[in-house]
Amino acid sequence: MAIIIDETKRVLIQGITGREGRARAELMLGYGTNVVAGVTPRKGGQEVLGVPVFDTVAEAQEKAGPIDISVVLVPARFVEGAATEAIEAGVKTLLLVPDRVPVWDAMRIADTAEKHGSVFIGPNTLGVLSPDRAVIGMMGGRAESAKKWFKRGNVGVISRSGGMSSSTAYYLGRAGIGISTIVHVGGDSVLGLRIPDVALMFEDDPETEAIVIFGEIGGSMEEDLADLMKAGRVTKPVVAYIGGKAAKEGTRFSHAGAIIEGNRGTHAGKVKALTEAGATVVDGFGDLPEAAKAVLGD
Amino acid sequence: MARLHEYQGKAALKERGIEVPRSGVARSPADARRIAEELGGPVVVKIQAWTTGRASMGGVKMADSPEEAKAHAEAMLGMKVGNFPVTELLVEEKLDIARELFVSMTIDDAARRPMMLLSLEGGTGIEERAEAVHRLAVHVREGIDPAALRGAIEDSTIEPTLRDAVIGAIEKIVETAREIEARSLEVNPLVITGDGRVMAADCRVTVDDYAVFRHPELGIEIARELDHPPTALERIAYRVEEADHRGTFYFAQLPHDPDDPKLVGFHGAGGGGSMMSMDALTNAGFTIANFTDTSGNPSSAKVYAAARIILSQPGLVGYFGSGSGVASQEQFWSAYGLAKAFNEVNLSIPAVIRLGGNSEDRAVEILNDACRPLPAVVEGYKKDDTPAFCAERFKTLVEQAGARIEGTTRAVPGFVGSPGALSAKIDRGTLWIDLEHCDADTTAFVVEHSFGLLKDENGKPTVAVSEDELAGKDSELIACEVECLRAGRPVVFVDIPIEGLD
């Protein structure tokens, strides 16, 4: 098993006819993802790389069959509209790839999703990849690279950074550690699935034996994960690296979520919370593979 | 996050029906006296600065006369808060305050919705009195739950006749936050005056950076949180970013001394990878002059502009580029942008660039090869080279070179602007080809490396596509220019001047 995505999931791409949509469709199809339909308003009837395009999500569901996951690849200011359409059409899992989605839009999407019992990953996410099975989003960039870089195994990776999710999984693979699923939760402050939510999914996944986290300063996701560990709800071993040790309060380093405000979200606070909860927190990013090996008992 | 000054926030509140004190903004002592005269009676003079505890630093003073207001203004306009000089003061009628409340709307990341902190005791030091604070959930569309809000007010000692007015003001604060898409909006205090009016006496507002484009009325110049006023270079960089939305480009200068012998320009790719790479540079003993991030599949032109801007900082002893190391984007586009910039400024300080990820072999080959003739050593690295290793290698090169630059300017080839050259407009610039030096071989080479944009016509290169198509192909044209450089046939130049630098 894996979490969120595997080769059986039926995937829709919203915005498939755009530059990004087309490029990511190529990656997903090439990697083995079951992309069954695309949606772009007023472009219904076309095909992109053999995938049929429809005007609406509802029409795609009706003609191409039920959709498990929609990957939203439209410009940031249209994400709310596209996500709302998919949720209202009954899609239960969404991946919101674009960067720069306004935070009030994200909160309204969260409200709509909650009402309809849907979940979403992102915004501002590189995606989710289960090695040798399927990918949603743009992780790996090209199918042949993704196939080379990511090895299947029993460690779940959760990252707040897109680039570092690939990087973390790649360096683990090079050290002989395979991955069940890599999840980039997104770089924004208001996210659909947060690190603790994904950790709970890994906890329930029989194939996952340990969880590796690439955390960052800002927000409270790492602290919330520590609370779940203390409460006994996440029992699998957790290994973490927290980036941004050198960052100062008040200056943001690219990710909207990576800003320290007051005493909240500091590097030291996160390291302390996770360590006290029993996680292995490494000081250098390069130390992650060894620490993962240690908790796996290899 | 884009922050508003107190007076800007109050204007937004007033527009939505929340009462605020009568006031004016003073930019000189004379202004302050005039405003105090117009207001009549005692006034408060407040520095407009993004900080807490203004009163304790002498940034809030009462004045009984216009002359006194002017004297306060003289002292305050010379103040500095952090790195920001005080340039604006708010001169306001002094209120007769009977009671102070604290109202703060923020975003609860974990709950994915807004949240209100409300203290009906209010005043300063609220952060230390957590037990007196109500936490009320705010619905993203419907606002605050009326029953919960009324419950909190009914439980308080606020006079019954004033409760509706307080509730009304709080609801309007939430509405303001929603309309201007604030990430946080704090009114501390919301006051009840002796004559029973409810007024916002102070406010702090941050607006969502990503929503600023929908709010031109707020007049936010740079939607970016910085701990200093935007520098000249940051303004230049911001204009580049705004003009080209292909990929991300961030540029922020970090406080530094240009005489620091360990000062380096930093060029990251991706937020997480950049932070990790900066940690590696810091561990190797360097001082980082700037934070830069070009990622999300940026155009070569954007990477080029970023490099030029980084290299215009005086005092650099080296240039370090590094992101996640396993980039999903095609890295050769970045290599072309860097190679062009380094060649234009004839780079004389060492550069180490970690180009790991898709097409890393090609990217490293382009960079190393195109930069070989330069006075400086330029080395590209791949995903199996760790940031720590690259930082150590960089350290060695910097020590060997012992070079330092006073900023750089670009050199433009002689054929640019000459009547014998081919010129074609592209987005944000011009393509130039030195036809005079295009013999049959060179023409064939240029055409071959033009991604089909150029063709051979009577032995000279000419544009093969429509003006519109060519205009958006700046990355391909930069690639063509760099390939020509590598081949020793420097006949192509993509002129993309950076406003404010060139």
mmCIF file of C-alpha atoms in Angstrom, chain A:
data_model
loop_
_atom_site.group_PDB
_atom_site.id
_atom_site.type_symbol
_atom_site.label_atom_id
_atom_site.label_comp_id
_atom_site.label_asym_id
_atom_site.label_seq_id
_atom_site.Cartn_x
_atom_site.Cartn_y
_atom_site.Cartn_z
ATOM 1 C CA MET A 1 0.000 0.000 0.000
ATOM 2 C CA ALA A 2 0.865 3.617 -0.097
ATOM 3 C CA ILE A 3 -1.046 6.714 0.871
ATOM 4 C CA ILE A 4 -3.068 9.202 -1.202
ATOM 5 C CA ILE A 5 -1.959 8.003 -4.641
ATOM 6 C CA ASP A 6 -1.293 4.665 -6.312
ATOM 7 C CA GLU A 7 -1.750 3.199 -9.797
ATOM 8 C CA THR A 8 -5.434 2.368 -9.206
ATOM 9 C CA LYS A 9 -6.581 5.920 -8.449
ATOM 10 C CA ARG A 10 -8.508 7.636 -11.240
ATOM 11 C CA VAL A 11 -7.039 11.085 -11.761
ATOM 12 C CA LEU A 12 -8.445 14.240 -13.384
ATOM 13 C CA ILE A 13 -6.307 17.232 -14.407
ATOM 14 C CA GLN A 14 -8.011 20.626 -14.256
ATOM 15 C CA GLY A 15 -6.239 23.022 -16.606
ATOM 16 C CA ILE A 16 -4.818 20.203 -18.727
ATOM 17 C CA THR A 17 -4.644 22.282 -21.919
ATOM 18 C CA GLY A 18 -2.416 24.972 -20.357
ATOM 19 C CA ARG A 19 1.380 25.014 -20.472
ATOM 20 C CA GLU A 20 1.708 23.612 -16.941
ATOM 21 C CA GLY A 21 -1.199 21.193 -17.322
ATOM 22 C CA ARG A 22 0.207 19.635 -20.452
ATOM 23 C CA ALA A 23 3.746 19.338 -19.056
ATOM 24 C CA ARG A 24 2.567 17.698 -15.816
ATOM 25 C CA ALA A 25 0.173 15.397 -17.677
ATOM 26 C CA GLU A 26 3.175 14.064 -19.568
ATOM 27 C CA LEU A 27 5.011 13.319 -16.322
ATOM 28 C CA MET A 28 2.001 11.687 -14.663
ATOM 29 C CA LEU A 29 1.131 9.526 -17.668
ATOM 30 C CA GLY A 30 4.757 8.549 -18.202
ATOM 31 C CA TYR A 31 5.134 7.499 -14.581
ATOM 32 C CA GLY A 32 2.069 5.289 -14.611
ATOM 33 C CA THR A 33 -0.630 7.473 -13.089
ATOM 34 C CA ASN A 34 -4.122 6.577 -14.235
ATOM 35 C CA VAL A 35 -5.070 9.949 -15.732
ATOM 36 C CA VAL A 36 -8.575 9.431 -17.072
ATOM 37 C CA ALA A 37 -9.705 12.950 -17.979
ATOM 38 C CA GLY A 38 -8.858 16.608 -18.233
ATOM 39 C CA VAL A 39 -10.979 19.717 -17.816
ATOM 40 C CA THR A 40 -10.607 23.139 -19.389
ATOM 41 C CA PRO A 41 -13.713 25.283 -19.844
ATOM 42 C CA ARG A 42 -14.595 25.752 -23.537
ATOM 43 C CA LYS A 43 -11.949 23.245 -24.654
ATOM 44 C CA GLY A 44 -14.164 20.176 -24.309
ATOM 45 C CA GLY A 45 -13.791 17.660 -27.119
ATOM 46 C CA GLN A 46 -10.018 18.064 -27.452
ATOM 47 C CA GLU A 47 -7.487 15.480 -26.387
ATOM 48 C CA VAL A 48 -4.183 16.093 -24.603
ATOM 49 C CA LEU A 49 -1.684 13.226 -24.916
ATOM 50 C CA GLY A 50 -4.617 10.923 -25.541
ATOM 51 C CA VAL A 51 -6.534 12.117 -22.478
ATOM 52 C CA PRO A 52 -10.057 13.376 -23.260
ATOM 53 C CA VAL A 53 -10.796 16.980 -22.302
ATOM 54 C CA PHE A 54 -14.183 18.121 -20.956
ATOM 55 C CA ASP A 55 -15.711 21.518 -20.228
ATOM 56 C CA THR A 56 -16.649 20.750 -16.621
ATOM 57 C CA VAL A 57 -15.739 18.330 -13.865
ATOM 58 C CA ALA A 58 -19.327 17.070 -13.757
ATOM 59 C CA GLU A 59 -19.190 16.247 -17.448
ATOM 60 C CA ALA A 60 -15.844 14.471 -16.991
ATOM 61 C CA GLN A 61 -17.337 12.330 -14.209
ATOM 62 C CA GLU A 62 -20.357 11.530 -16.330
ATOM 63 C CA LYS A 63 -18.459 10.571 -19.482
ATOM 64 C CA ALA A 64 -15.085 9.315 -18.255
ATOM 65 C CA GLY A 65 -16.304 7.694 -15.057
ATOM 66 C CA PRO A 66 -15.772 8.459 -11.363
ATOM 67 C CA ILE A 67 -12.808 10.621 -10.380
ATOM 68 C CA ASP A 68 -10.778 9.849 -7.226
ATOM 69 C CA ILE A 69 -8.357 12.764 -7.349
ATOM 70 C CA SER A 70 -8.303 16.081 -9.170
ATOM 71 C CA VAL A 71 -4.990 17.815 -9.829
ATOM 72 C CA VAL A 72 -5.577 21.561 -10.126
ATOM 73 C CA LEU A 73 -3.117 23.240 -12.508
ATOM 74 C CA VAL A 74 -4.820 26.549 -13.268
ATOM 75 C CA PRO A 75 -3.395 30.044 -12.534
ATOM 76 C CA ALA A 76 -3.444 30.946 -8.820
ATOM 77 C CA ARG A 77 -6.365 33.349 -9.006
ATOM 78 C CA PHE A 78 -8.588 30.681 -10.589
ATOM 79 C CA VAL A 79 -7.731 27.936 -8.101
ATOM 80 C CA GLU A 80 -10.652 28.679 -5.790
ATOM 81 C CA GLY A 81 -13.141 28.395 -8.628
ATOM 82 C CA ALA A 82 -11.632 25.202 -10.001
ATOM 83 C CA ALA A 83 -11.355 23.552 -6.581
ATOM 84 C CA THR A 84 -14.923 24.512 -5.663
ATOM 85 C CA GLU A 85 -16.190 23.033 -8.901
ATOM 86 C CA ALA A 86 -14.413 19.726 -8.286
ATOM 87 C CA ILE A 87 -15.542 19.482 -4.668
ATOM 88 C CA GLU A 88 -19.147 20.255 -5.573
ATOM 89 C CA ALA A 89 -18.978 17.636 -8.311
ATOM 90 C CA GLY A 90 -18.113 15.091 -5.622
ATOM 91 C CA VAL A 91 -14.331 14.704 -5.970
ATOM 92 C CA LYS A 92 -13.002 13.673 -2.547
ATOM 93 C CA THR A 93 -9.275 14.407 -2.930
ATOM 94 C CA LEU A 94 -7.709 17.430 -4.602
ATOM 95 C CA LEU A 95 -4.132 18.505 -5.224
ATOM 96 C CA LEU A 96 -3.719 22.278 -5.514
ATOM 97 C CA VAL A 97 -0.365 22.818 -7.216
ATOM 98 C CA PRO A 98 -0.160 26.608 -7.835
ATOM 99 C CA ASP A 99 1.873 29.039 -5.762
ATOM 100 C CA ARG A 100 0.487 32.467 -4.719
ATOM 101 C CA VAL A 101 -3.077 31.386 -3.949
ATOM 102 C CA PRO A 102 -4.536 34.109 -1.670
ATOM 103 C CA VAL A 103 -5.004 32.862 1.885
ATOM 104 C CA TRP A 104 -8.700 33.819 2.078
ATOM 105 C CA ASP A 105 -9.273 31.768 -1.063
ATOM 106 C CA ALA A 106 -7.531 28.829 0.629
ATOM 107 C CA MET A 107 -9.717 29.212 3.725
ATOM 108 C CA ARG A 108 -12.886 29.279 1.613
ATOM 109 C CA ILE A 109 -11.723 26.130 -0.209
ATOM 110 C CA ALA A 110 -11.148 24.503 3.204
ATOM 111 C CA ASP A 111 -14.676 25.449 4.257
ATOM 112 C CA THR A 112 -16.214 24.040 1.075
ATOM 113 C CA ALA A 113 -14.118 20.869 1.347
ATOM 114 C CA GLU A 114 -15.166 20.320 4.941
ATOM 115 C CA LYS A 115 -18.846 20.687 4.079
ATOM 116 C CA HIS A 116 -18.542 18.070 1.342
ATOM 117 C CA GLY A 117 -16.222 15.688 3.146
ATOM 118 C CA SER A 118 -13.322 16.301 0.745
ATOM 119 C CA VAL A 119 -9.638 16.808 1.524
ATOM 120 C CA PHE A 120 -6.986 18.692 -0.388
ATOM 121 C CA ILE A 121 -3.217 18.856 -0.517
ATOM 122 C CA GLY A 122 -1.584 22.259 -1.010
ATOM 123 C CA PRO A 123 -1.790 24.964 -2.198
ATOM 124 C CA ASN A 124 1.750 25.484 -3.421
ATOM 125 C CA THR A 125 2.658 21.824 -3.593
ATOM 126 C CA LEU A 126 4.968 19.850 -5.858
ATOM 127 C CA GLY A 127 2.658 16.879 -5.308
ATOM 128 C CA VAL A 128 2.612 13.323 -4.028
ATOM 129 C CA LEU A 129 4.543 10.348 -5.366
ATOM 130 C CA SER A 130 4.391 6.664 -4.496
ATOM 131 C CA PRO A 131 7.519 5.105 -6.057
ATOM 132 C CA ASP A 132 6.919 2.673 -8.921
ATOM 133 C CA ARG A 133 3.179 3.306 -8.679
ATOM 134 C CA ALA A 134 2.010 6.809 -9.501
ATOM 135 C CA VAL A 135 2.604 10.519 -9.082
ATOM 136 C CA ILE A 136 0.298 13.528 -8.904
ATOM 137 C CA GLY A 137 1.618 17.039 -9.436
ATOM 138 C CA MET A 138 5.110 17.678 -10.731
ATOM 139 C CA MET A 139 7.421 15.757 -8.426
ATOM 140 C CA GLY A 140 10.426 14.511 -10.362
ATOM 141 C CA GLY A 141 9.669 16.799 -13.298
ATOM 142 C CA ARG A 142 10.197 14.073 -15.893
ATOM 143 C CA ALA A 143 9.013 10.466 -15.691
ATOM 144 C CA GLU A 144 12.396 8.949 -16.482
ATOM 145 C CA SER A 145 14.041 11.045 -13.741
ATOM 146 C CA ALA A 146 11.347 10.168 -11.220
ATOM 147 C CA LYS A 147 11.804 6.479 -12.003
ATOM 148 C CA LYS A 148 15.545 6.748 -11.418
ATOM 149 C CA TRP A 149 15.453 8.951 -8.345
ATOM 150 C CA PHE A 150 12.811 7.372 -6.112
ATOM 151 C CA LYS A 151 13.033 3.813 -4.745
ATOM 152 C CA ARG A 152 10.090 1.882 -3.371
ATOM 153 C CA GLY A 153 10.240 0.863 0.271
ATOM 154 C CA ASN A 154 8.858 1.438 3.727
ATOM 155 C CA VAL A 155 9.644 4.993 4.760
ATOM 156 C CA GLY A 156 7.031 7.737 4.420
ATOM 157 C CA VAL A 157 8.387 11.206 3.614
ATOM 158 C CA ILE A 158 6.564 14.416 4.537
ATOM 159 C CA SER A 159 8.052 17.748 3.505
ATOM 160 C CA ARG A 160 7.167 21.419 3.716
ATOM 161 C CA SER A 161 9.504 22.152 0.829
ATOM 162 C CA GLY A 162 8.889 20.947 -2.710
ATOM 163 C CA GLY A 163 12.491 20.705 -3.809
ATOM 164 C CA MET A 164 13.514 19.138 -0.522
ATOM 165 C CA SER A 165 10.836 16.455 -0.759
ATOM 166 C CA SER A 166 12.553 15.135 -3.905
ATOM 167 C CA SER A 167 15.940 15.716 -2.378
ATOM 168 C CA THR A 168 15.111 13.932 0.882
ATOM 169 C CA ALA A 169 13.689 10.921 -0.964
ATOM 170 C CA TYR A 170 16.633 10.830 -3.362
ATOM 171 C CA TYR A 171 19.279 10.845 -0.622
ATOM 172 C CA LEU A 172 17.368 8.179 1.326
ATOM 173 C CA GLY A 173 17.260 6.038 -1.812
ATOM 174 C CA ARG A 174 20.958 6.477 -2.383
ATOM 175 C CA ALA A 175 21.557 5.184 1.135
ATOM 176 C CA GLY A 176 19.461 2.120 0.330
ATOM 177 C CA ILE A 177 16.249 3.272 2.004
ATOM 178 C CA GLY A 178 13.075 2.974 -0.053
ATOM 179 C CA ILE A 179 9.946 5.088 0.164
ATOM 180 C CA SER A 180 6.253 4.211 0.505
ATOM 181 C CA THR A 181 4.982 7.681 -0.413
ATOM 182 C CA ILE A 182 6.482 11.181 -0.614
ATOM 183 C CA VAL A 183 4.081 13.983 0.314
ATOM 184 C CA HIS A 184 4.859 17.665 -0.163
ATOM 185 C CA VAL A 185 2.202 19.303 2.015
ATOM 186 C CA GLY A 186 2.839 22.728 0.470
ATOM 187 C CA GLY A 187 4.713 25.872 1.340
ATOM 188 C CA ASP A 188 1.783 28.033 2.419
ATOM 189 C CA SER A 189 0.495 28.725 5.910
ATOM 190 C CA VAL A 190 -3.072 27.505 5.384
ATOM 191 C CA LEU A 191 -2.869 23.993 3.951
ATOM 192 C CA GLY A 192 -5.380 21.225 3.362
ATOM 193 C CA LEU A 193 -3.549 18.187 4.712
ATOM 194 C CA ARG A 194 -0.969 19.255 7.283
ATOM 195 C CA ILE A 195 2.055 17.295 8.513
ATOM 196 C CA PRO A 196 0.107 15.737 11.436
ATOM 197 C CA ASP A 197 -2.751 14.667 9.110
ATOM 198 C CA VAL A 198 -0.324 12.957 6.745
ATOM 199 C CA ALA A 199 1.526 11.347 9.665
ATOM 200 C CA LEU A 200 -1.771 9.783 10.769
ATOM 201 C CA MET A 201 -2.243 8.386 7.253
ATOM 202 C CA PHE A 202 1.245 6.857 7.386
ATOM 203 C CA GLU A 203 0.455 5.465 10.837
ATOM 204 C CA ASP A 204 -2.457 3.557 9.255
ATOM 205 C CA ASP A 205 -0.449 2.410 6.231
ATOM 206 C CA PRO A 206 0.844 -1.137 6.811
ATOM 207 C CA GLU A 207 3.682 -0.660 4.354
ATOM 208 C CA THR A 208 5.141 2.360 6.137
ATOM 209 C CA GLU A 209 7.499 1.579 9.017
ATOM 210 C CA ALA A 210 9.014 4.969 9.719
ATOM 211 C CA ILE A 211 8.332 8.612 8.899
ATOM 212 C CA VAL A 212 10.920 11.155 7.746
ATOM 213 C CA ILE A 213 10.031 14.841 8.047
ATOM 214 C CA PHE A 214 11.605 17.840 6.319
ATOM 215 C CA GLY A 215 10.244 20.603 8.536
ATOM 216 C CA GLU A 216 10.749 24.335 8.529
ATOM 217 C CA ILE A 217 10.504 27.301 10.814
ATOM 218 C CA GLY A 218 7.098 28.978 11.154
ATOM 219 C CA GLY A 219 3.616 27.704 11.928
ATOM 220 C CA SER A 220 2.809 24.862 14.292
ATOM 221 C CA MET A 221 2.695 21.692 12.179
ATOM 222 C CA GLU A 222 5.806 20.136 13.714
ATOM 223 C CA GLU A 223 4.602 20.931 17.232
ATOM 224 C CA ASP A 224 1.176 19.448 16.422
ATOM 225 C CA LEU A 225 2.865 16.273 15.200
ATOM 226 C CA ALA A 226 4.791 16.118 18.481
ATOM 227 C CA ASP A 227 1.465 16.331 20.344
ATOM 228 C CA LEU A 228 0.097 13.374 18.345
ATOM 229 C CA MET A 229 3.227 11.372 19.185
ATOM 230 C CA LYS A 230 2.904 12.203 22.865
ATOM 231 C CA ALA A 231 -0.753 11.187 22.774
ATOM 232 C CA GLY A 232 0.207 7.815 21.291
ATOM 233 C CA ARG A 233 -1.623 8.433 18.034
ATOM 234 C CA VAL A 234 1.571 8.351 15.968
ATOM 235 C CA THR A 235 3.682 5.438 17.190
ATOM 236 C CA LYS A 236 5.918 4.755 14.195
ATOM 237 C CA PRO A 237 9.447 6.187 14.517
ATOM 238 C CA VAL A 238 9.860 9.761 13.314
ATOM 239 C CA VAL A 239 13.113 11.263 12.017
ATOM 240 C CA ALA A 240 13.148 14.998 11.328
ATOM 241 C CA TYR A 241 15.271 17.842 9.997
ATOM 242 C CA ILE A 242 14.091 21.413 10.583
ATOM 243 C CA GLY A 243 15.354 23.991 8.075
ATOM 244 C CA GLY A 244 15.849 27.676 8.723
ATOM 245 C CA LYS A 245 18.109 27.625 11.760
ATOM 246 C CA ALA A 246 19.906 30.726 10.454
ATOM 247 C CA ALA A 247 16.706 32.648 9.678
ATOM 248 C CA LYS A 248 15.791 35.726 11.637
ATOM 249 C CA GLU A 249 12.432 36.702 12.995
ATOM 250 C CA GLY A 250 10.241 38.683 10.603
ATOM 251 C CA THR A 251 12.031 37.997 7.309
ATOM 252 C CA ARG A 252 10.438 35.437 5.106
ATOM 253 C CA PHE A 253 12.480 33.003 3.034
ATOM 254 C CA SER A 254 10.206 32.276 0.079
ATOM 255 C CA HIS A 255 7.663 29.970 1.655
ATOM 256 C CA ALA A 256 4.726 31.982 2.973
ATOM 257 C CA GLY A 257 4.557 29.569 5.885
ATOM 258 C CA ALA A 258 8.209 29.958 6.830
ATOM 259 C CA ILE A 259 8.121 33.085 8.942
ATOM 260 C CA ILE A 260 8.754 33.338 12.633
ATOM 261 C CA GLU A 261 6.277 35.561 14.406
ATOM 262 C CA GLY A 262 7.074 36.401 18.014
ATOM 263 C CA ASN A 263 8.039 33.239 19.883
ATOM 264 C CA ARG A 264 5.952 31.013 17.696
ATOM 265 C CA GLY A 265 7.402 28.653 15.125
ATOM 266 C CA THR A 266 11.065 28.939 16.070
ATOM 267 C CA HIS A 267 13.669 26.377 15.104
ATOM 268 C CA ALA A 268 14.548 25.687 18.739
ATOM 269 C CA GLY A 269 10.901 25.264 19.752
ATOM 270 C CA LYS A 270 10.226 22.726 17.031
ATOM 271 C CA VAL A 271 13.378 20.728 17.745
ATOM 272 C CA LYS A 272 12.497 20.650 21.438
ATOM 273 C CA ALA A 273 8.876 19.582 20.911
ATOM 274 C CA LEU A 274 9.781 16.765 18.534
ATOM 275 C CA THR A 275 12.726 15.547 20.589
ATOM 276 C CA GLU A 276 10.627 15.431 23.752
ATOM 277 C CA ALA A 277 7.993 13.448 21.877
ATOM 278 C CA GLY A 278 10.607 10.830 21.002
ATOM 279 C CA ALA A 279 11.538 11.830 17.449
ATOM 280 C CA THR A 280 15.126 11.748 16.208
ATOM 281 C CA VAL A 281 15.936 15.303 15.129
ATOM 282 C CA VAL A 282 19.122 15.670 13.072
ATOM 283 C CA ASP A 283 21.155 18.854 12.936
ATOM 284 C CA GLY A 284 22.443 18.483 9.383
ATOM 285 C CA PHE A 285 20.272 17.569 6.415
ATOM 286 C CA GLY A 286 22.955 15.090 5.338
ATOM 287 C CA ASP A 287 22.441 13.144 8.572
ATOM 288 C CA LEU A 288 18.874 12.091 7.679
ATOM 289 C CA PRO A 289 19.671 8.787 5.909
ATOM 290 C CA GLU A 290 21.851 7.474 8.764
ATOM 291 C CA ALA A 291 19.229 8.413 11.336
ATOM 292 C CA ALA A 292 16.503 6.744 9.269
ATOM 293 C CA LYS A 293 18.605 3.602 9.028
ATOM 294 C CA ALA A 294 19.050 3.603 12.781
ATOM 295 C CA VAL A 295 15.322 3.762 13.544
ATOM 296 C CA LEU A 296 14.594 1.062 10.978
ATOM 297 C CA GLY A 297 17.112 -1.156 12.773
ATOM 298 C CA ASP A 298 19.159 -1.743 9.627
#
